Amino acid sequence: MLLLLLLQVLASCLWLGCSEVVTSFESSCPQFFFRETPPNEALEPESPAWICQRYKNQYYFATLYDRNRRIPVYSAYLYQPGPGKRPKTWLAEPQLMGPTYPKTMEREWILLNYFNVTLEQLSKSQAILQDYKNLTGLNRGHLNPSSHHSDSSSRTATFTLTNIVPQNEKLNGGAWKNYEQQMMIRRTQGCNTTYVIVGTVPGNNYIAKGRVNKPSHIWSSVCCEVDTNHRKAWAVIAENDKNEVQLLTLGELEDALTQLYGRDQVSLFDSGCPRQ
């Protein structure tokens, strides 16, 4: 019986989605960061989880998750847009409950019915679907958007609740969508490899009876390799109650985040990315 269960878990991990809670991005999924250098510790929350987001046995992006506020601090990925349908299935991360649980990025109902997990156990470690029900004026806002990926597996991998935050619905469907879909296409012209880190600034308000933080700001930073010797960078930030996106240099965003976080100087990319 135990062997059968182990085989089921292994099969699930191989054929469905796996996500890996790791000790550092440098040692496990550094490929999503320019020169394999993640942001410095200035953004780390009190109770962090480093997740290498894996689906169908392949890594697709990296997420630093805030266990206490139940939102991602940032998600890092390579910008590789392509045509395709938007997924509809939302996934959760059982590994956040502890290392004894499967690495499967999986649907809630499968975890509850087949892995002897209770909703209470799952909800202690992360946001669940119920937290995002009956929202007023807010959407489930992706940090790493599915439209920035080129195939169905990579797009599906973005539909984990560890990659979304409560986002102002006008911003999500307006100025932020325009940035994701229009400005990114224009600004990445001539880029061979484009590294993106999209993040949040924790706010003072919560949804779901205090369970899930509503960020005060949402931001995005980009480092683009034109060729071996040339790079360009840019950034944006938006207040999460206005339909407005502000274009910044990378250096300006790092300084703004340093002020908003009130901690050490923020560094998002290796020094090889231009700050001006």
Short mmCIF file of C-alpha atoms in Angstrom, two decimals:
data_model
loop_
_atom_site.label_atom_id
_atom_site.label_comp_id
_atom_site.label_asym_id
_atom_site.label_seq_id
_atom_site.Cartn_x
_atom_site.Cartn_y
_atom_site.Cartn_z
CA MET A 1 0.00 0.00 0.00
CA LEU A 2 2.80 2.38 0.92
CA LEU A 3 4.68 1.51 -2.26
CA LEU A 4 1.55 2.19 -4.30
CA LEU A 5 1.16 5.59 -2.64
CA LEU A 6 4.80 6.44 -3.31
CA LEU A 7 4.41 5.46 -6.95
CA GLN A 8 1.30 7.65 -7.21
CA VAL A 9 3.19 10.61 -5.77
CA LEU A 10 6.11 10.02 -8.13
CA ALA A 11 3.81 9.68 -11.14
CA SER A 12 1.97 12.83 -10.14
CA CYS A 13 5.23 14.73 -9.85
CA LEU A 14 6.48 13.51 -13.21
CA TRP A 15 3.30 13.96 -15.20
CA LEU A 16 1.62 16.90 -13.53
CA GLY A 17 3.50 19.80 -12.03
CA CYS A 18 6.35 19.99 -9.59
CA SER A 19 7.47 22.99 -7.69
CA GLU A 20 10.47 22.97 -5.49
CA VAL A 21 10.92 24.91 -2.26
CA VAL A 22 14.69 25.41 -2.12
CA THR A 23 17.31 27.05 0.10
CA SER A 24 18.55 29.47 -2.56
CA PHE A 25 17.91 30.38 -6.18
CA GLU A 26 21.65 30.45 -6.96
CA SER A 27 21.98 26.73 -6.32
CA SER A 28 18.68 25.53 -7.81
CA CYS A 29 17.22 27.71 -10.59
CA PRO A 30 19.65 30.58 -11.27
CA GLN A 31 18.86 30.69 -15.01
CA PHE A 32 15.97 33.13 -14.48
CA PHE A 33 18.31 35.87 -13.23
CA PHE A 34 20.78 37.95 -15.23
CA ARG A 35 24.27 36.51 -14.61
CA GLU A 36 22.57 34.07 -12.23
CA THR A 37 22.28 36.84 -9.61
CA PRO A 38 18.94 37.17 -7.74
CA PRO A 39 17.91 40.40 -5.96
CA ASN A 40 19.74 41.08 -2.72
CA GLU A 41 18.37 40.42 0.77
CA ALA A 42 16.76 43.87 1.13
CA LEU A 43 13.42 42.50 -0.14
CA GLU A 44 13.33 39.32 1.95
CA PRO A 45 10.31 38.98 4.25
CA GLU A 46 10.39 37.58 7.79
CA SER A 47 9.23 34.16 6.67
CA PRO A 48 10.45 33.62 3.10
CA ALA A 49 10.06 30.64 0.80
CA TRP A 50 12.22 30.31 -2.31
CA ILE A 51 10.22 28.42 -4.95
CA CYS A 52 11.64 27.11 -8.21
CA GLN A 53 8.36 26.88 -10.10
CA ARG A 54 8.42 23.58 -11.96
CA TYR A 55 5.76 22.05 -14.16
CA LYS A 56 5.94 18.79 -16.16
CA ASN A 57 9.47 18.27 -14.88
CA GLN A 58 10.81 21.59 -16.12
CA TYR A 59 11.56 24.90 -14.38
CA TYR A 60 9.65 27.90 -15.74
CA PHE A 61 10.29 30.71 -13.25
CA ALA A 62 11.34 31.53 -9.69
CA THR A 63 9.22 33.08 -6.91
CA LEU A 64 10.21 34.52 -3.54
CA TYR A 65 7.09 33.97 -1.42
CA ASP A 66 6.05 35.71 1.80
CA ARG A 67 4.49 32.98 3.96
CA ASN A 68 3.09 35.42 6.53
CA ARG A 69 1.39 37.80 4.10
CA ARG A 70 0.54 34.97 1.68
CA ILE A 71 1.70 36.88 -1.38
CA PRO A 72 4.76 36.67 -3.65
CA VAL A 73 7.50 39.25 -3.05
CA TYR A 74 8.60 38.82 -6.65
CA SER A 75 8.58 36.39 -9.57
CA ALA A 76 11.53 36.20 -11.98
CA TYR A 77 11.34 34.80 -15.52
CA LEU A 78 12.56 35.06 -19.09
CA TYR A 79 10.30 37.06 -21.40
CA GLN A 80 9.37 34.73 -24.29
CA PRO A 81 5.87 35.69 -25.49
CA GLY A 82 3.93 33.62 -27.96
CA PRO A 83 0.36 32.98 -29.12
CA GLY A 84 -1.88 30.67 -27.14
CA LYS A 85 -4.86 30.33 -24.86
CA ARG A 86 -5.01 31.65 -21.33
CA PRO A 87 -5.20 28.75 -18.83
CA LYS A 88 -8.14 28.45 -16.42
CA THR A 89 -6.90 25.99 -13.80
CA TRP A 90 -5.45 27.40 -10.57
CA LEU A 91 -2.74 25.49 -8.73
CA ALA A 92 -1.39 25.45 -5.16
CA GLU A 93 2.00 24.54 -3.66
CA PRO A 94 1.85 21.65 -1.15
CA GLN A 95 5.60 21.90 -0.48
CA LEU A 96 4.92 25.11 1.45
CA MET A 97 3.26 22.96 4.12
CA GLY A 98 6.51 21.07 4.68
CA PRO A 99 9.14 18.88 2.99
CA THR A 100 7.17 15.66 3.56
CA TYR A 101 4.47 16.77 1.13
CA PRO A 102 4.78 16.13 -2.63
CA LYS A 103 6.58 18.67 -4.80
CA THR A 104 3.49 18.73 -6.98
CA MET A 105 2.15 22.08 -8.12
CA GLU A 106 -1.43 20.86 -8.00
CA ARG A 107 -5.11 21.73 -7.91
CA GLU A 108 -6.67 22.14 -4.49
CA TRP A 109 -9.30 19.45 -4.91
CA ILE A 110 -6.69 16.85 -5.88
CA LEU A 111 -4.62 17.67 -2.80
CA LEU A 112 -7.70 17.42 -0.57
CA ASN A 113 -9.01 14.19 -2.10
CA TYR A 114 -5.89 12.23 -2.96
CA PHE A 115 -3.09 13.43 -0.68
CA ASN A 116 -4.85 13.51 2.71
CA VAL A 117 -4.38 17.27 2.98
CA THR A 118 -6.95 19.42 4.80
CA LEU A 119 -7.94 22.88 3.62
CA GLU A 120 -6.83 24.21 7.01
CA GLN A 121 -3.33 22.77 6.50
CA LEU A 122 -3.09 24.22 3.02
CA SER A 123 -4.45 27.63 4.04
CA LYS A 124 -1.89 28.03 6.83
CA SER A 125 0.97 28.01 4.36
CA GLN A 126 -0.45 30.01 1.45
CA ALA A 127 -3.42 31.72 -0.14
CA ILE A 128 -6.21 29.42 -1.31
CA LEU A 129 -8.98 29.89 -3.89
CA GLN A 130 -11.50 30.84 -1.21
CA ASP A 131 -9.37 33.89 -0.28
CA TYR A 132 -9.93 35.35 -3.75
CA LYS A 133 -13.69 34.74 -3.93
CA ASN A 134 -16.15 37.65 -3.90
CA LEU A 135 -13.53 40.35 -4.42
CA THR A 136 -14.75 43.92 -4.79
CA GLY A 137 -12.66 46.17 -7.01
CA LEU A 138 -9.80 43.67 -7.04
CA ASN A 139 -8.58 40.91 -9.37
CA ARG A 140 -6.23 37.98 -9.07
CA GLY A 141 -3.24 39.82 -10.49
CA HIS A 142 -0.37 37.78 -11.94
CA LEU A 143 3.18 38.91 -11.32
CA ASN A 144 4.54 36.60 -14.02
CA PRO A 145 1.80 36.82 -16.67
CA SER A 146 0.87 33.83 -18.82
CA SER A 147 1.01 36.02 -21.95
CA HIS A 148 4.78 36.38 -21.55
CA HIS A 149 5.27 32.66 -22.27
CA SER A 150 5.34 30.72 -25.49
CA ASP A 151 3.63 27.38 -24.84
CA SER A 152 0.80 25.84 -22.84
CA SER A 153 3.01 24.28 -20.14
CA SER A 154 4.83 27.51 -19.31
CA ARG A 155 1.55 29.45 -19.32
CA THR A 156 -0.12 26.89 -17.04
CA ALA A 157 2.80 27.11 -14.61
CA THR A 158 2.01 30.81 -14.01
CA PHE A 159 -1.45 29.90 -12.70
CA THR A 160 -0.27 29.13 -9.19
CA LEU A 161 -1.68 31.13 -6.27
CA THR A 162 1.94 31.80 -5.23
CA ASN A 163 2.29 34.02 -8.33
CA ILE A 164 -0.71 36.33 -7.77
CA VAL A 165 -1.72 39.23 -5.54
CA PRO A 166 -4.93 41.20 -4.95
CA GLN A 167 -4.59 43.83 -7.70
CA ASN A 168 -6.82 46.81 -8.41
CA GLU A 169 -9.12 45.63 -11.20
CA LYS A 170 -8.88 48.87 -13.21
CA LEU A 171 -5.08 48.78 -13.04
CA ASN A 172 -4.95 45.06 -13.88
CA GLY A 173 -7.20 45.45 -16.91
CA GLY A 174 -5.94 48.91 -17.86
CA ALA A 175 -2.52 50.54 -17.51
CA TRP A 176 -0.79 47.40 -16.20
CA LYS A 177 -2.18 45.26 -19.02
CA ASN A 178 -1.05 47.92 -21.48
CA TYR A 179 2.45 47.74 -20.01
CA GLU A 180 2.54 43.92 -20.15
CA GLN A 181 1.20 43.64 -23.68
CA GLN A 182 2.09 46.85 -25.54
CA MET A 183 5.07 48.54 -23.93
CA MET A 184 6.98 45.30 -23.35
CA ILE A 185 6.71 44.41 -27.05
CA ARG A 186 8.03 47.84 -28.07
CA ARG A 187 10.81 48.02 -25.51
CA THR A 188 12.15 44.50 -26.10
CA GLN A 189 12.80 45.11 -29.79
CA GLY A 190 16.38 44.00 -30.48
CA CYS A 191 16.70 42.03 -27.23
CA ASN A 192 18.20 38.55 -27.48
CA THR A 193 17.50 37.58 -23.87
CA THR A 194 15.15 39.51 -21.60
CA TYR A 195 15.22 38.95 -17.83
CA VAL A 196 12.18 40.17 -15.91
CA ILE A 197 11.51 40.52 -12.18
CA VAL A 198 7.98 41.60 -11.19
CA GLY A 199 7.28 42.32 -7.54
CA THR A 200 5.18 43.93 -4.87
CA VAL A 201 5.46 46.27 -1.91
CA PRO A 202 3.40 44.98 1.04
CA GLY A 203 0.56 47.28 2.05
CA ASN A 204 -1.44 47.95 5.22
CA ASN A 205 -4.67 46.36 3.98
CA TYR A 206 -5.71 42.72 3.73
CA ILE A 207 -8.41 40.62 2.10
CA ALA A 208 -9.93 37.32 3.25
CA LYS A 209 -10.36 38.42 6.90
CA GLY A 210 -6.75 39.48 7.25
CA ARG A 211 -5.22 36.46 5.56
CA VAL A 212 -3.85 37.90 2.30
CA ASN A 213 -2.00 41.20 2.02
CA LYS A 214 -3.06 43.76 -0.57
CA PRO A 215 0.20 45.30 -1.87
CA SER A 216 0.52 49.08 -1.87
CA HIS A 217 2.55 49.00 -5.09
CA ILE A 218 3.30 46.62 -7.95
CA TRP A 219 6.53 46.98 -9.92
CA SER A 220 8.42 45.42 -12.81
CA SER A 221 12.10 45.55 -13.75
CA VAL A 222 13.74 44.40 -16.96
CA CYS A 223 17.32 43.69 -18.01
CA CYS A 224 17.70 43.05 -21.73
CA GLU A 225 20.78 41.62 -23.42
CA VAL A 226 21.06 43.10 -26.90
CA ASP A 227 24.37 41.30 -27.52
CA THR A 228 27.46 40.26 -25.57
CA ASN A 229 28.55 43.85 -24.98
CA HIS A 230 25.28 45.79 -24.88
CA ARG A 231 22.43 45.76 -22.39
CA LYS A 232 19.50 48.01 -21.67
CA ALA A 233 17.22 48.17 -18.66
CA TRP A 234 14.00 49.85 -17.57
CA ALA A 235 11.37 49.58 -14.87
CA VAL A 236 7.83 50.60 -13.94
CA ILE A 237 5.89 51.03 -10.72
CA ALA A 238 2.19 51.46 -10.02
CA GLU A 239 0.22 52.34 -6.91
CA ASN A 240 -2.28 49.54 -6.35
CA ASP A 241 -5.28 51.84 -6.15
CA LYS A 242 -4.71 53.88 -9.32
CA ASN A 243 -4.90 52.99 -13.01
CA GLU A 244 -1.50 54.49 -13.73
CA VAL A 245 1.97 53.07 -14.49
CA GLN A 246 5.12 55.18 -14.04
CA LEU A 247 8.14 54.48 -16.27
CA LEU A 248 11.50 54.59 -14.46
CA THR A 249 15.13 53.73 -14.92
CA LEU A 250 16.29 50.60 -13.10
CA GLY A 251 18.23 52.77 -10.67
CA GLU A 252 15.17 54.91 -9.94
CA LEU A 253 13.07 51.83 -9.15
CA GLU A 254 15.75 50.41 -6.84
CA ASP A 255 15.90 53.73 -4.97
CA ALA A 256 12.09 53.90 -4.76
CA LEU A 257 11.89 50.36 -3.38
CA THR A 258 14.64 51.18 -0.88
CA GLN A 259 12.48 54.06 0.38
CA LEU A 260 9.24 52.05 0.37
CA TYR A 261 10.75 49.06 2.17
CA GLY A 262 12.71 51.27 4.56
CA ARG A 263 15.58 48.81 4.80
CA ASP A 264 18.91 48.35 3.02
CA GLN A 265 19.61 49.56 -0.51
CA VAL A 266 17.71 47.35 -2.96
CA SER A 267 19.60 45.72 -5.84
CA LEU A 268 17.45 43.79 -8.34
CA PHE A 269 20.03 42.76 -10.95
CA ASP A 270 23.75 42.18 -11.28
CA SER A 271 25.74 45.40 -11.70
CA GLY A 272 26.12 44.64 -15.42
CA CYS A 273 22.59 46.00 -15.99
CA PRO A 274 22.60 49.77 -16.58
CA ARG A 275 20.96 51.76 -13.78
CA GLN A 276 20.46 54.96 -15.82
#
